[in-house]
PDB file of C-alpha atoms and ligand atoms in Angstrom:
ATOM      1  CA  PRO A  79      99.117 105.227 109.577  1.00  0.00           C
ATOM      2  CA  VAL A  80     100.842 103.521 106.908  1.00  0.00           C
ATOM      3  CA  SER A  81     104.437 104.529 105.949  1.00  0.00           C
ATOM      4  CA  VAL A  82     105.453 104.130 102.266  1.00  0.00           C
ATOM      5  CA  THR A  83     108.870 103.676 101.374  1.00  0.00           C
ATOM      6  CA  TYR A  84     109.485 104.227  97.482  1.00  0.00           C
ATOM      7  CA  ARG A  85     112.725 102.543  95.893  1.00  0.00           C
ATOM      8  CA  VAL A  86     112.939 103.890  92.765  1.00  0.00           C
ATOM      9  CA  SER A  87     115.484 101.988  90.324  1.00  0.00           C
ATOM     10  CA  PRO A  88     116.781 103.914  87.021  1.00  0.00           C
ATOM     11  CA  THR A  89     115.707 100.667  84.764  1.00  0.00           C
ATOM     12  CA  PRO A  90     113.109  97.736  84.510  1.00  0.00           C
ATOM     13  CA  ALA A  91     115.925  95.479  85.082  1.00  0.00           C
ATOM     14  CA  ALA A  92     117.399  97.220  88.026  1.00  0.00           C
ATOM     15  CA  THR A  93     113.806  97.249  89.631  1.00  0.00           C
ATOM     16  CA  ALA A  94     113.770  93.515  88.924  1.00  0.00           C
ATOM     17  CA  ARG A  95     117.079  93.107  90.668  1.00  0.00           C
ATOM     18  CA  ALA A  96     115.490  95.230  93.857  1.00  0.00           C
ATOM     19  CA  GLY A  97     112.444  92.730  93.603  1.00  0.00           C
ATOM     20  CA  ALA A  98     114.969  89.489  93.570  1.00  0.00           C
ATOM     21  CA  GLN A  99     116.771  91.147  96.568  1.00  0.00           C
ATOM     22  CA  LEU A 100     113.604  91.653  98.229  1.00  0.00           C
ATOM     23  CA  PHE A 101     112.373  88.213  97.747  1.00  0.00           C
ATOM     24  CA  THR A 102     115.707  86.721  99.082  1.00  0.00           C
ATOM     25  CA  GLU A 103     115.834  88.777 102.201  1.00  0.00           C
ATOM     26  CA  ALA A 104     112.593  88.173 103.257  1.00  0.00           C
ATOM     27  CA  ALA A 105     112.877  84.632 102.409  1.00  0.00           C
ATOM     28  CA  GLY A 106     116.048  84.460 104.511  1.00  0.00           C
ATOM     29  CA  LYS A 107     114.627  86.347 107.383  1.00  0.00           C
ATOM     30  CA  ALA A 108     111.640  84.202 107.637  1.00  0.00           C
ATOM     31  CA  ALA A 109     113.529  80.778 107.470  1.00  0.00           C
ATOM     32  CA  GLN A 110     115.745  81.752 110.065  1.00  0.00           C
ATOM     33  CA  SER A 111     113.418  83.181 112.415  1.00  0.00           C
ATOM     34  CA  ARG A 112     110.326  80.572 111.726  1.00  0.00           C
ATOM     35  CA  GLY A 113     111.929  77.768 109.907  1.00  0.00           C
ATOM     36  CA  LEU A 114     109.509  78.259 106.790  1.00  0.00           C
ATOM     37  CA  ALA A 115     109.027  81.092 104.479  1.00  0.00           C
ATOM     38  CA  ARG A 116     105.697  81.870 102.857  1.00  0.00           C
ATOM     39  CA  ILE A 117     105.828  83.811 100.235  1.00  0.00           C
ATOM     40  CA  ALA A 118     102.765  85.015  97.869  1.00  0.00           C
ATOM     41  CA  ILE A 119     103.518  86.225  94.250  1.00  0.00           C
ATOM     42  CA  SER A 120     101.813  88.192  91.784  1.00  0.00           C
ATOM     43  CA  GLY A 121     101.288  87.183  87.900  1.00  0.00           C
ATOM     44  CA  GLY A 122     101.011  89.379  85.381  1.00  0.00           C
ATOM     45  CA  THR A 123     104.024  90.262  83.248  1.00  0.00           C
ATOM     46  CA  THR A 124     106.131  92.444  85.785  1.00  0.00           C
ATOM     47  CA  PRO A 125     107.545  89.964  87.830  1.00  0.00           C
ATOM     48  CA  LYS A 126     108.938  87.569  84.972  1.00  0.00           C
ATOM     49  CA  THR A 127     112.119  89.498  84.972  1.00  0.00           C
ATOM     50  CA  MET A 128     112.728  89.119  88.675  1.00  0.00           C
ATOM     51  CA  PHE A 129     112.043  85.296  88.456  1.00  0.00           C
ATOM     52  CA  GLY A 130     114.420  84.922  85.718  1.00  0.00           C
ATOM     53  CA  LEU A 131     117.094  86.646  88.033  1.00  0.00           C
ATOM     54  CA  LEU A 132     116.031  84.079  90.988  1.00  0.00           C
ATOM     55  CA  ALA A 133     116.773  81.376  88.794  1.00  0.00           C
ATOM     56  CA  ASP A 134     119.973  82.695  86.969  1.00  0.00           C
ATOM     57  CA  PRO A 135     123.172  80.575  88.152  1.00  0.00           C
ATOM     58  CA  ALA A 136     125.339  83.691  87.270  1.00  0.00           C
ATOM     59  CA  GLU A 137     123.492  85.679  89.825  1.00  0.00           C
ATOM     60  CA  PRO A 138     123.749  85.266  94.061  1.00  0.00           C
ATOM     61  CA  PHE A 139     119.938  84.750  94.318  1.00  0.00           C
ATOM     62  CA  LEU A 140     119.638  81.266  93.298  1.00  0.00           C
ATOM     63  CA  LYS A 141     122.181  80.208  95.962  1.00  0.00           C
ATOM     64  CA  GLN A 142     120.827  82.684  98.861  1.00  0.00           C
ATOM     65  CA  VAL A 143     117.013  81.682  98.585  1.00  0.00           C
ATOM     66  CA  PRO A 144     116.501  79.137 101.198  1.00  0.00           C
ATOM     67  CA  TRP A 145     114.548  76.963  98.630  1.00  0.00           C
ATOM     68  CA  ASP A 146     113.970  73.973 100.906  1.00  0.00           C
ATOM     69  CA  LYS A 147     112.412  76.257 103.461  1.00  0.00           C
ATOM     70  CA  LEU A 148     109.873  78.057 100.740  1.00  0.00           C
ATOM     71  CA  GLU A 149     106.439  77.715 100.420  1.00  0.00           C
ATOM     72  CA  LEU A 150     105.123  79.447  97.391  1.00  0.00           C
ATOM     73  CA  TYR A 151     101.307  80.743  96.935  1.00  0.00           C
ATOM     74  CA  TRP A 152      99.896  83.012  94.431  1.00  0.00           C
ATOM     75  CA  VAL A 153      97.781  86.440  95.289  1.00  0.00           C
ATOM     76  CA  ASP A 154      95.501  85.513  92.290  1.00  0.00           C
ATOM     77  CA  GLU A 155      94.896  83.845  89.525  1.00  0.00           C
ATOM     78  CA  ARG A 156      93.089  83.517  85.857  1.00  0.00           C
ATOM     79  CA  CYS A 157      90.009  81.133  85.170  1.00  0.00           C
ATOM     80  CA  VAL A 158      92.431  79.207  82.661  1.00  0.00           C
ATOM     81  CA  PRO A 159      94.165  75.782  82.976  1.00  0.00           C
ATOM     82  CA  PRO A 160      97.745  75.683  84.208  1.00  0.00           C
ATOM     83  CA  ASP A 161      99.272  75.527  80.698  1.00  0.00           C
ATOM     84  CA  ASN A 162      97.213  78.386  79.102  1.00  0.00           C
ATOM     85  CA  ALA A 163      99.104  81.440  77.880  1.00  0.00           C
ATOM     86  CA  GLU A 164      96.921  83.710  80.317  1.00  0.00           C
ATOM     87  CA  SER A 165      98.098  81.310  83.324  1.00  0.00           C
ATOM     88  CA  ASN A 166      99.839  83.006  86.020  1.00  0.00           C
ATOM     89  CA  TYR A 167     101.104  79.611  87.211  1.00  0.00           C
ATOM     90  CA  ARG A 168     102.308  78.755  83.899  1.00  0.00           C
ATOM     91  CA  MET A 169     104.384  82.157  83.633  1.00  0.00           C
ATOM     92  CA  THR A 170     106.046  81.417  86.990  1.00  0.00           C
ATOM     93  CA  LYS A 171     106.677  77.754  86.236  1.00  0.00           C
ATOM     94  CA  GLU A 172     108.514  78.702  82.820  1.00  0.00           C
ATOM     95  CA  ALA A 173     110.451  81.863  84.130  1.00  0.00           C
ATOM     96  CA  LEU A 174     111.160  80.233  87.801  1.00  0.00           C
ATOM     97  CA  LEU A 175     109.718  76.809  88.840  1.00  0.00           C
ATOM     98  CA  SER A 176     111.377  74.662  86.104  1.00  0.00           C
ATOM     99  CA  LYS A 177     114.752  76.021  87.006  1.00  0.00           C
ATOM    100  CA  VAL A 178     115.004  76.040  90.946  1.00  0.00           C
ATOM    101  CA  PRO A 179     115.149  73.260  93.600  1.00  0.00           C
ATOM    102  CA  LEU A 180     111.606  73.928  94.827  1.00  0.00           C
ATOM    103  CA  PRO A 181     109.643  70.856  95.264  1.00  0.00           C
ATOM    104  CA  ALA A 182     106.369  70.551  93.672  1.00  0.00           C
ATOM    105  CA  GLU A 183     104.526  69.930  97.160  1.00  0.00           C
ATOM    106  CA  ARG A 184     105.431  73.128  98.158  1.00  0.00           C
ATOM    107  CA  VAL A 185     104.259  75.000  95.228  1.00  0.00           C
ATOM    108  CA  HIS A 186     100.502  76.155  95.942  1.00  0.00           C
ATOM    109  CA  ARG A 187      98.897  76.991  93.009  1.00  0.00           C
ATOM    110  CA  MET A 188      95.430  78.243  92.258  1.00  0.00           C
ATOM    111  CA  GLU A 189      93.579  75.778  90.120  1.00  0.00           C
ATOM    112  CA  GLY A 190      91.870  78.084  87.225  1.00  0.00           C
ATOM    113  CA  GLU A 191      90.791  75.361  85.310  1.00  0.00           C
ATOM    114  CA  LEU A 192      88.127  74.470  88.365  1.00  0.00           C
ATOM    115  CA  PRO A 193      84.526  76.630  88.536  1.00  0.00           C
ATOM    116  CA  PRO A 194      86.146  79.922  90.025  1.00  0.00           C
ATOM    117  CA  ASP A 195      84.006  79.217  93.487  1.00  0.00           C
ATOM    118  CA  VAL A 196      85.480  75.781  93.767  1.00  0.00           C
ATOM    119  CA  ALA A 197      88.898  76.995  93.048  1.00  0.00           C
ATOM    120  CA  ALA A 198      88.646  79.664  95.737  1.00  0.00           C
ATOM    121  CA  ALA A 199      87.354  77.292  98.684  1.00  0.00           C
ATOM    122  CA  ARG A 200      89.761  74.842  97.527  1.00  0.00           C
ATOM    123  CA  TYR A 201      92.543  77.263  97.745  1.00  0.00           C
ATOM    124  CA  GLU A 202      91.455  78.357 101.024  1.00  0.00           C
ATOM    125  CA  SER A 203      91.566  74.946 102.555  1.00  0.00           C
ATOM    126  CA  THR A 204      94.980  74.682 101.093  1.00  0.00           C
ATOM    127  CA  ILE A 205      96.076  77.884 102.963  1.00  0.00           C
ATOM    128  CA  ARG A 206      94.242  76.659 106.181  1.00  0.00           C
ATOM    129  CA  ASN A 207      96.186  73.410 106.019  1.00  0.00           C
ATOM    130  CA  THR A 208      99.483  74.427 105.306  1.00  0.00           C
ATOM    131  CA  PHE A 209      99.145  77.420 107.705  1.00  0.00           C
ATOM    132  CA  LYS A 210      97.622  75.027 110.239  1.00  0.00           C
ATOM    133  CA  LEU A 211      95.110  77.725 110.980  1.00  0.00           C
ATOM    134  CA  GLU A 212      92.445  77.259 113.666  1.00  0.00           C
ATOM    135  CA  GLY A 213      88.599  78.534 113.878  1.00  0.00           C
ATOM    136  CA  ALA A 214      88.607  81.814 112.495  1.00  0.00           C
ATOM    137  CA  GLU A 215      92.622  82.538 112.270  1.00  0.00           C
ATOM    138  CA  THR A 216      93.864  83.886 108.813  1.00  0.00           C
ATOM    139  CA  PRO A 217      97.244  83.720 107.229  1.00  0.00           C
ATOM    140  CA  THR A 218     100.413  85.727 107.773  1.00  0.00           C
ATOM    141  CA  PHE A 219     102.342  85.706 104.845  1.00  0.00           C
ATOM    142  CA  ASP A 220     106.106  86.397 105.105  1.00  0.00           C
ATOM    143  CA  LEU A 221     105.967  88.374 102.059  1.00  0.00           C
ATOM    144  CA  VAL A 222     102.989  89.668  99.722  1.00  0.00           C
ATOM    145  CA  LEU A 223     104.662  90.712  96.314  1.00  0.00           C
ATOM    146  CA  LEU A 224     101.985  92.711  94.358  1.00  0.00           C
ATOM    147  CA  GLY A 225     101.632  94.278  90.843  1.00  0.00           C
ATOM    148  CA  MET A 226      99.481  97.222  89.984  1.00  0.00           C
ATOM    149  CA  GLY A 227      97.258  97.491  86.832  1.00  0.00           C
ATOM    150  CA  ASP A 228      96.767 100.842  84.903  1.00  0.00           C
ATOM    151  CA  ASP A 229      93.125 100.923  86.315  1.00  0.00           C
ATOM    152  CA  GLY A 230      94.613 100.804  90.018  1.00  0.00           C
ATOM    153  CA  HIS A 231      93.422  96.835  90.385  1.00  0.00           C
ATOM    154  CA  THR A 232      95.796  94.623  92.571  1.00  0.00           C
ATOM    155  CA  ALA A 233      95.980  91.042  92.738  1.00  0.00           C
ATOM    156  CA  SER A 234      92.546  90.663  91.081  1.00  0.00           C
ATOM    157  CA  LEU A 235      90.573  93.255  93.202  1.00  0.00           C
ATOM    158  CA  PHE A 236      89.194  95.094  90.338  1.00  0.00           C
ATOM    159  CA  PRO A 237      87.549  98.400  90.457  1.00  0.00           C
ATOM    160  CA  HIS A 238      83.773  98.129  91.503  1.00  0.00           C
ATOM    161  CA  THR A 239      83.890  94.758  92.136  1.00  0.00           C
ATOM    162  CA  GLU A 240      82.280  92.161  94.598  1.00  0.00           C
ATOM    163  CA  ALA A 241      85.768  91.094  96.149  1.00  0.00           C
ATOM    164  CA  LEU A 242      86.383  94.831  97.239  1.00  0.00           C
ATOM    165  CA  ASN A 243      83.521  94.185 100.024  1.00  0.00           C
ATOM    166  CA  GLU A 244      84.772  90.502 101.217  1.00  0.00           C
ATOM    167  CA  MET A 245      86.211  90.636 104.835  1.00  0.00           C
ATOM    168  CA  SER A 246      85.414  87.324 106.054  1.00  0.00           C
ATOM    169  CA  HIS A 247      87.063  84.977 103.418  1.00  0.00           C
ATOM    170  CA  ILE A 248      90.652  84.384 102.714  1.00  0.00           C
ATOM    171  CA  VAL A 249      90.195  83.666  98.924  1.00  0.00           C
ATOM    172  CA  VAL A 250      87.054  84.305  97.023  1.00  0.00           C
ATOM    173  CA  PRO A 251      86.310  84.038  92.967  1.00  0.00           C
ATOM    174  CA  ASN A 252      85.601  87.620  91.773  1.00  0.00           C
ATOM    175  CA  HIS A 253      83.741  88.524  88.918  1.00  0.00           C
ATOM    176  CA  VAL A 254      85.576  91.172  86.567  1.00  0.00           C
ATOM    177  CA  PRO A 255      82.701  92.584  84.164  1.00  0.00           C
ATOM    178  CA  GLN A 256      85.065  95.156  82.902  1.00  0.00           C
ATOM    179  CA  LYS A 257      86.967  91.914  81.511  1.00  0.00           C
ATOM    180  CA  ASP A 258      84.261  89.637  81.127  1.00  0.00           C
ATOM    181  CA  THR A 259      85.645  87.140  83.191  1.00  0.00           C
ATOM    182  CA  TRP A 260      86.218  85.502  86.482  1.00  0.00           C
ATOM    183  CA  ARG A 261      89.670  85.773  88.684  1.00  0.00           C
ATOM    184  CA  ILE A 262      90.611  84.038  92.039  1.00  0.00           C
ATOM    185  CA  THR A 263      91.934  86.328  94.359  1.00  0.00           C
ATOM    186  CA  LEU A 264      93.356  86.624  98.031  1.00  0.00           C
ATOM    187  CA  THR A 265      91.445  88.953  99.869  1.00  0.00           C
ATOM    188  CA  TRP A 266      92.779  92.367 100.781  1.00  0.00           C
ATOM    189  CA  PRO A 267      92.675  91.968 104.630  1.00  0.00           C
ATOM    190  CA  VAL A 268      94.714  88.906 104.118  1.00  0.00           C
ATOM    191  CA  ILE A 269      97.118  90.685 101.946  1.00  0.00           C
ATOM    192  CA  ASN A 270      97.398  93.605 104.526  1.00  0.00           C
ATOM    193  CA  GLN A 271      98.241  90.894 107.121  1.00  0.00           C
ATOM    194  CA  GLY A 272     101.414  90.024 105.713  1.00  0.00           C
ATOM    195  CA  ARG A 273     104.535  90.641 107.605  1.00  0.00           C
ATOM    196  CA  GLU A 274     106.138  92.564 104.523  1.00  0.00           C
ATOM    197  CA  VAL A 275     103.860  93.507 101.616  1.00  0.00           C
ATOM    198  CA  ALA A 276     105.484  95.301  98.518  1.00  0.00           C
ATOM    199  CA  PHE A 277     104.257  96.443  95.114  1.00  0.00           C
ATOM    200  CA  LEU A 278     106.608  95.732  92.194  1.00  0.00           C
ATOM    201  CA  ILE A 279     105.674  98.089  89.454  1.00  0.00           C
ATOM    202  CA  GLU A 280     107.258  99.509  86.076  1.00  0.00           C
ATOM    203  CA  GLY A 281     106.494 101.740  83.002  1.00  0.00           C
ATOM    204  CA  THR A 282     105.005 104.739  81.713  1.00  0.00           C
ATOM    205  CA  GLY A 283     101.783 103.467  81.566  1.00  0.00           C
ATOM    206  CA  LYS A 284     101.695 103.084  85.467  1.00  0.00           C
ATOM    207  CA  ALA A 285     102.705 106.761  86.451  1.00  0.00           C
ATOM    208  CA  GLN A 286      99.154 108.288  86.930  1.00  0.00           C
ATOM    209  CA  VAL A 287      97.537 105.605  88.234  1.00  0.00           C
ATOM    210  CA  LEU A 288     100.343 105.462  91.092  1.00  0.00           C
ATOM    211  CA  HIS A 289      99.726 109.119  91.330  1.00  0.00           C
ATOM    212  CA  ASP A 290      96.295 108.819  91.910  1.00  0.00           C
ATOM    213  CA  VAL A 291      96.256 105.762  94.149  1.00  0.00           C
ATOM    214  CA  PHE A 292      99.014 107.520  96.657  1.00  0.00           C
ATOM    215  CA  LEU A 293      98.315 111.239  96.053  1.00  0.00           C
ATOM    216  CA  GLY A 294      94.730 111.055  95.262  1.00  0.00           C
ATOM    217  CA  PRO A 295      91.802 111.102  97.114  1.00  0.00           C
ATOM    218  CA  TYR A 296      90.934 107.874  98.866  1.00  0.00           C
ATOM    219  CA  GLN A 297      88.483 106.026  96.639  1.00  0.00           C
ATOM    220  CA  PRO A 298      89.014 102.526  97.025  1.00  0.00           C
ATOM    221  CA  GLU A 299      86.075 101.474  94.615  1.00  0.00           C
ATOM    222  CA  VAL A 300      87.758 103.303  91.835  1.00  0.00           C
ATOM    223  CA  HIS A 301      91.392 102.409  92.812  1.00  0.00           C
ATOM    224  CA  PRO A 302      91.470  99.100  95.136  1.00  0.00           C
ATOM    225  CA  SER A 303      95.393  99.227  95.318  1.00  0.00           C
ATOM    226  CA  GLN A 304      94.197 102.002  98.116  1.00  0.00           C
ATOM    227  CA  LEU A 305      92.815  99.282 100.584  1.00  0.00           C
ATOM    228  CA  ILE A 306      96.295  97.846 100.759  1.00  0.00           C
ATOM    229  CA  ARG A 307      97.507  99.434 103.950  1.00  0.00           C
ATOM    230  CA  PRO A 308      99.607  96.529 105.899  1.00  0.00           C
ATOM    231  CA  ALA A 309      99.113  96.192 109.541  1.00  0.00           C
ATOM    232  CA  SER A 310     102.531  95.970 109.658  1.00  0.00           C
ATOM    233  CA  GLY A 311     102.489  99.898 109.198  1.00  0.00           C
ATOM    234  CA  GLN A 312     104.824  99.525 106.397  1.00  0.00           C
ATOM    235  CA  LEU A 313     104.355  99.275 102.605  1.00  0.00           C
ATOM    236  CA  THR A 314     107.606  99.105 100.164  1.00  0.00           C
ATOM    237  CA  LEU A 315     107.007 100.229  96.309  1.00  0.00           C
ATOM    238  CA  LEU A 316     109.541  99.272  93.968  1.00  0.00           C
ATOM    239  CA  LEU A 317     109.274 101.052  90.843  1.00  0.00           C
ATOM    240  CA  ASP A 318     111.380 102.162  87.735  1.00  0.00           C
ATOM    241  CA  SER A 319     111.847 105.893  86.972  1.00  0.00           C
ATOM    242  CA  ALA A 320     109.092 105.721  84.148  1.00  0.00           C
ATOM    243  CA  ALA A 321     106.355 104.644  86.680  1.00  0.00           C
ATOM    244  CA  ALA A 322     107.588 106.901  89.422  1.00  0.00           C
ATOM    245  CA  ALA A 323     107.444 109.957  87.236  1.00  0.00           C
ATOM    246  CA  LYS A 324     104.504 111.462  88.880  1.00  0.00           C
ATOM    247  CA  LEU A 325     105.368 110.713  92.159  1.00  0.00           C
ATOM    248  CA  PRO A 326     107.433 113.423  94.445  1.00  0.00           C
ATOM    249  CA  ALA A 327     111.086 112.242  94.725  1.00  0.00           C
ATOM    250  CA  PRO A 328     111.809 109.985  97.386  1.00  0.00           C
TER     251      PRO A 328
HETATM  252  C1  6PG B1720      97.342  89.225  87.468  1.00  0.00           C
HETATM  253  C2  6PG B1720      97.966  89.794  88.646  1.00  0.00           C
HETATM  254  C3  6PG B1720      97.514  91.355  88.625  1.00  0.00           C
HETATM  255  C4  6PG B1720      98.899  91.874  87.952  1.00  0.00           C
HETATM  256  C5  6PG B1720      98.631  93.533  87.120  1.00  0.00           C
HETATM  257  C6  6PG B1720      99.842  94.256  86.719  1.00  0.00           C
HETATM  258  O1  6PG B1720      96.802  88.174  87.565  1.00  0.00           O
HETATM  259  O2  6PG B1720      96.878  89.713  86.358  1.00  0.00           O
HETATM  260  O3  6PG B1720      98.670  89.279  89.754  1.00  0.00           O
HETATM  261  O4  6PG B1720      97.549  91.812  89.889  1.00  0.00           O
HETATM  262  O5  6PG B1720      99.896  92.022  88.957  1.00  0.00           O
HETATM  263  O6  6PG B1720      97.471  93.338  86.423  1.00  0.00           O
HETATM  264  O7  6PG B1720     100.098  93.225  85.582  1.00  0.00           O
HETATM  265  P1  6PG B1720     101.137  93.605  84.888  1.00  0.00           P
HETATM  266  O8  6PG B1720     102.492  93.130  85.411  1.00  0.00           O
HETATM  267  O9  6PG B1720     101.163  92.775  83.481  1.00  0.00           O
HETATM  268  O10 6PG B1720     101.196  94.861  84.167  1.00  0.00           O
END
């Protein structure tokens, strides 16, 4: 059974702050206990404010994050070059990477400019090598920070797509017919293996889907976010009050 912790903040800015706090604490904890913090982040638009806070010299986070012990990964990427407006890497570079002391060799981006199957295979190798995995071992990220689409997708695990059935890979290409596009995504068993797994979600537009995912019937083909049931038994939801409007009070 998974226990879900809801943390509801009054505004999107306060939600972003809760995200920056979680990121900083998880990185600190991991660096202290294992000398390294491996964090997988999401794209989309929601994490941008949180990245801005992490990189802001007027905030405490920039000084608190152990940047010299951080290895950064993504949960998913769009199949576009890294300078494209749609690129999750590009957003992160502009909001965070260009402003913090994180060496390029510890920023592991998915290569959206390559054919999706090649990019997925290469990213799986990158993860195998940097985590020093052997045989059938799969990675345990210290923190997986997820977003959620208003259709219930998370990472690039979209409703009714092939990747929902993928159990044996770490990273897969995923054709998303409803968007007429390909994506590259971590698989859900790997996300669930994270030491900490959290959703950062804001806005009225997400209120209904949050209700359906957490209170509705279990239909992961329809709401892939329902596949996120961390092995740790703990799932954190960082929400603003608009997104949380249709959930019971925490
Ligand atoms: C992506 C994502 C995706 C995202 C949700 C929410 O590449 O699009 O990582 O899973 O988190 O679509 O996106 P918004 O934050 O833009 O609402």
